[in-house]
Amino acid sequence: MKKTPISLLPVLVLTILWSCAGNRSNSMNTTATATNTDPIDKKVDSLLALMTLEEKVGQMNQYNGFFDATGPTPQEGNSKTKYEHIQKGWVGSMLNVRGVDEVRAVQKIAVEQSRLGIPLIFGSDIIHGYKTLAPIPLAESASWDLEAIEKSARNAAIEASATGLNWTFAPNVDISRDARWGRVMEGAGEDPYYGSLVAAARVRGFQGDDLSAHNTILACAKHFAGYGFSEAGRDYNTVDINRSTLHNVVLPPFKAAVDANVKTLMNSFNELDGIPATANSYLQRELLKEKWGFDGFVVSDWGSIGEIAIWGAAENLREAAKKAAIAGSDMDMESYAYVEHLVALVKDGEVPESVIDEAAGRILKAKFELGLFDDPYKYCDETREITLIGSEQQNQDALDIAKKSIVLLKNQNNLLPLKKSGQDVLVIGDLADDKNSPLGSWRIGSDNETAVSILEGMKQYDANISYQQGVRLTDANAEFTLEVQVNETDPSGIDAAVQAAKGKDVVVMVLGEHGFQSGEGRSRTDLDLPGLQQELLEAVYAVNKNIVLVLNNGRPLAISWADENIPAIVEAWHLGTQAGNAVAAVLYGDHNPGGKLTLSFPRNIGQVPIYYNYKMTGRPTNLPGAPDDLVFWSHYSDVENTPLYPFGYGLSYTTFDYDQLSLSNQEIGMNDKIEIQVRLTNTGEVAGTEVAQLYIRDKVASITRPVRELKGFKKVSLAPGESTIITFELDQSTLGYYNNDGEYMVEPGTFEIFVGGDSYADLTSSFRLK
Ligand code: NOJ
């Protein structure tokens, strides 16, 4: 008979014991008597009954990786403690452990050396791909292609799981209206309706249909909640928003993620109503776990439990641990608060043990759902690691969504597309010849310098193009330091670029931000082109007006001068591994751009925050009959109120026309739905893709409503001259809003509707809801 390896004994013991242990309540209420009937809940109950208090608290503790060159056997300090804590069963999860070898080695400590052998969950920030990088999430959102976005998350999960990981700290579903905040690159822009659809698509992509499959991973909707509203766009700053904004703008994407069965949420660094989110019971218990019925677990953000004390909302780490646990933060990421204090807090009667049971139970449940108790090494397969990572298919899909993410902002006199031959083209810009920057911020598993640069992409079409650096942008390959923020100030390359530009048919200037100039901790107080790039742009423009400006950036930039003067502007973000191929396909017309902005571009920094779904004021314009120059209305005296490019905006190499707007009814009842139809025609010379958008305005409501709200869109491809009828539907689920207590309500009254190709859509009609 084959002998059972000693190393699997703890797991086998557990398997036998599950059936005979008692039941667990999944609520903080220790008097609850309901018997769990779900097979996984039963196993969780059985396992909890076997665990010591220390072991249960251990599940709530997450550590950063501690691998060194010799393997996971650190000799001293912090690493030694972490190692020993895993042996004692005091760790539930690790983050940033990389690759099959490392994951297996660390998992072995938990499974073979701890008393109960409970496997660890391995998490990491797989934000837009693991090794093969897709566009940054903000760029992806500009594709308005939910299928492609879901596939991109699916691909990220396939690569990540092949390296031993089973949890991503994504999607970031923070709505933000502030381009100063560097983390807008991680989200889906400013709109809660669209942001909710993207959130759900990303969750589906990461988690798939079957969480126990070896290529699906836990998703994590973050940061709960309000982080995207950091005051003045300064990262980690305080947040001060009203309840209407919280319920109608911030929370919907989290709710959508929960409805899509997201298994984890991460709380956030900010406070809300004066209470740090990590210690916020209203958010984590009342709303998330009770009202929304979320059955997964909440992880803190890095060190955010410790930060409760820094905020001055707790006396010390011990009190912070108490507040966070009671408020429903289930797992402590690197604060050492739970592991150091929770056992004593329970023994001293300050934290009920039911709180620990509930949190540990939620975490164990996720482990069962992943199938880790059946095979703790199921994600550790070197063959998958070698064959799946960086595969041809991954690269093709990354290219597909990179092309779809590009937004054409301007194309005067059809300067684009470029001709594939017979045009004398000069490319200028440090970013054009960069294989690192296009990878963007957050790139846990990718190697540096692995993107196709824009220059490489373009040379595949025209080997004769010439190149000038112009000015260096930054000495930036530093992911975690401020070095990247320092822009070069040496103007000596400008002259060579200007000389080379003279007489060229077209000059393509690739300018913007380095991939590490946006992202976490990368807030800016100015949204101009960093460094000497504006000077370079104007100097080249002085000798050659045929400029195509290709922007690389992780956030909207204030490019009013360029919009006024430069004939063609392409928003190409940080597009990931296939960046250069995608940009070249658009520039040379092999892909007709169809992306649309999901975050408004301001005219200047002073307009920020600027967003399309703003509230009406009492003085939106000069009053009728008032003299034109009367100043007492809501405006600036130096710039108009509108953004440079609005939400939903993006051009194509063809043109589209909207007409024949019709409504199925002029009046509907509360339980009815209304159909809205419009004819869309491709009126140009080439095939193209349009994102047709439907906006509503609730004219009069108990709580003021935005002037426009997106409530539907359709992405449609049409041949030249082709028309199609597009149908949208509205009903209760889209016509209501949340009141200040967070209750959804639908009120009778008149709704205006607007249909078109961006948030300025001007084909309009209205109906009444009885
Ligand atoms: C801090 C970030 O805010 C969060 O989004 C991320 O998941 C963690 N660090 C872990 O890297």
mmCIF file of C-alpha atoms and ligand atoms in Angstrom, residues 95-96 125 127 169 172 183 186 222-223 227 236 266 269 301-302 333 442 520, ligand 1:
data_model
loop_
_atom_site.group_PDB
_atom_site.id
_atom_site.type_symbol
_atom_site.label_atom_id
_atom_site.label_comp_id
_atom_site.label_asym_id
_atom_site.label_seq_id
_atom_site.Cartn_x
_atom_site.Cartn_y
_atom_site.Cartn_z
ATOM 1 C CA LEU A 95 1.218 39.034 -0.483
ATOM 2 C CA ASN A 96 3.961 39.587 -2.999
ATOM 3 C CA ASP A 125 -1.655 43.552 -7.248
ATOM 4 C CA ILE A 127 -3.922 45.409 -11.859
ATOM 5 C CA PHE A 169 -6.083 43.160 -5.305
ATOM 6 C CA ASN A 172 -9.938 49.227 -8.335
ATOM 7 C CA ARG A 183 -4.544 56.591 -9.079
ATOM 8 C CA GLU A 186 -6.275 52.323 -11.967
ATOM 9 C CA LYS A 222 -11.142 48.359 -3.687
ATOM 10 C CA HIS A 223 -10.848 50.806 -1.957
ATOM 11 C CA TYR A 227 -10.610 56.997 -1.727
ATOM 12 C CA TYR A 236 -3.938 59.423 1.139
ATOM 13 C CA MET A 266 -10.171 46.088 0.414
ATOM 14 C CA PHE A 269 -6.740 54.776 3.551
ATOM 15 C CA ASP A 301 -5.162 48.278 2.905
ATOM 16 C CA TRP A 302 -1.451 48.096 3.602
ATOM 17 C CA MET A 333 -2.399 43.631 5.751
ATOM 18 C CA TRP A 442 1.560 48.464 -11.377
ATOM 19 C CA GLU A 520 -0.133 55.380 -6.217
HETATM 20 C C1 NOJ B 1 -1.526 49.880 -1.091
HETATM 21 C C2 NOJ B 1 -2.549 50.152 -2.149
HETATM 22 O O1 NOJ B 1 -3.392 51.216 -1.767
HETATM 23 C C3 NOJ B 1 -3.409 48.943 -2.470
HETATM 24 O O2 NOJ B 1 -4.237 49.248 -3.559
HETATM 25 C C4 NOJ B 1 -2.554 47.750 -2.752
HETATM 26 O O3 NOJ B 1 -3.354 46.645 -3.081
HETATM 27 C C5 NOJ B 1 -1.702 47.467 -1.523
HETATM 28 N N1 NOJ B 1 -0.852 48.616 -1.263
HETATM 29 C C6 NOJ B 1 -0.851 46.212 -1.678
HETATM 30 O O4 NOJ B 1 0.140 46.398 -2.589
#
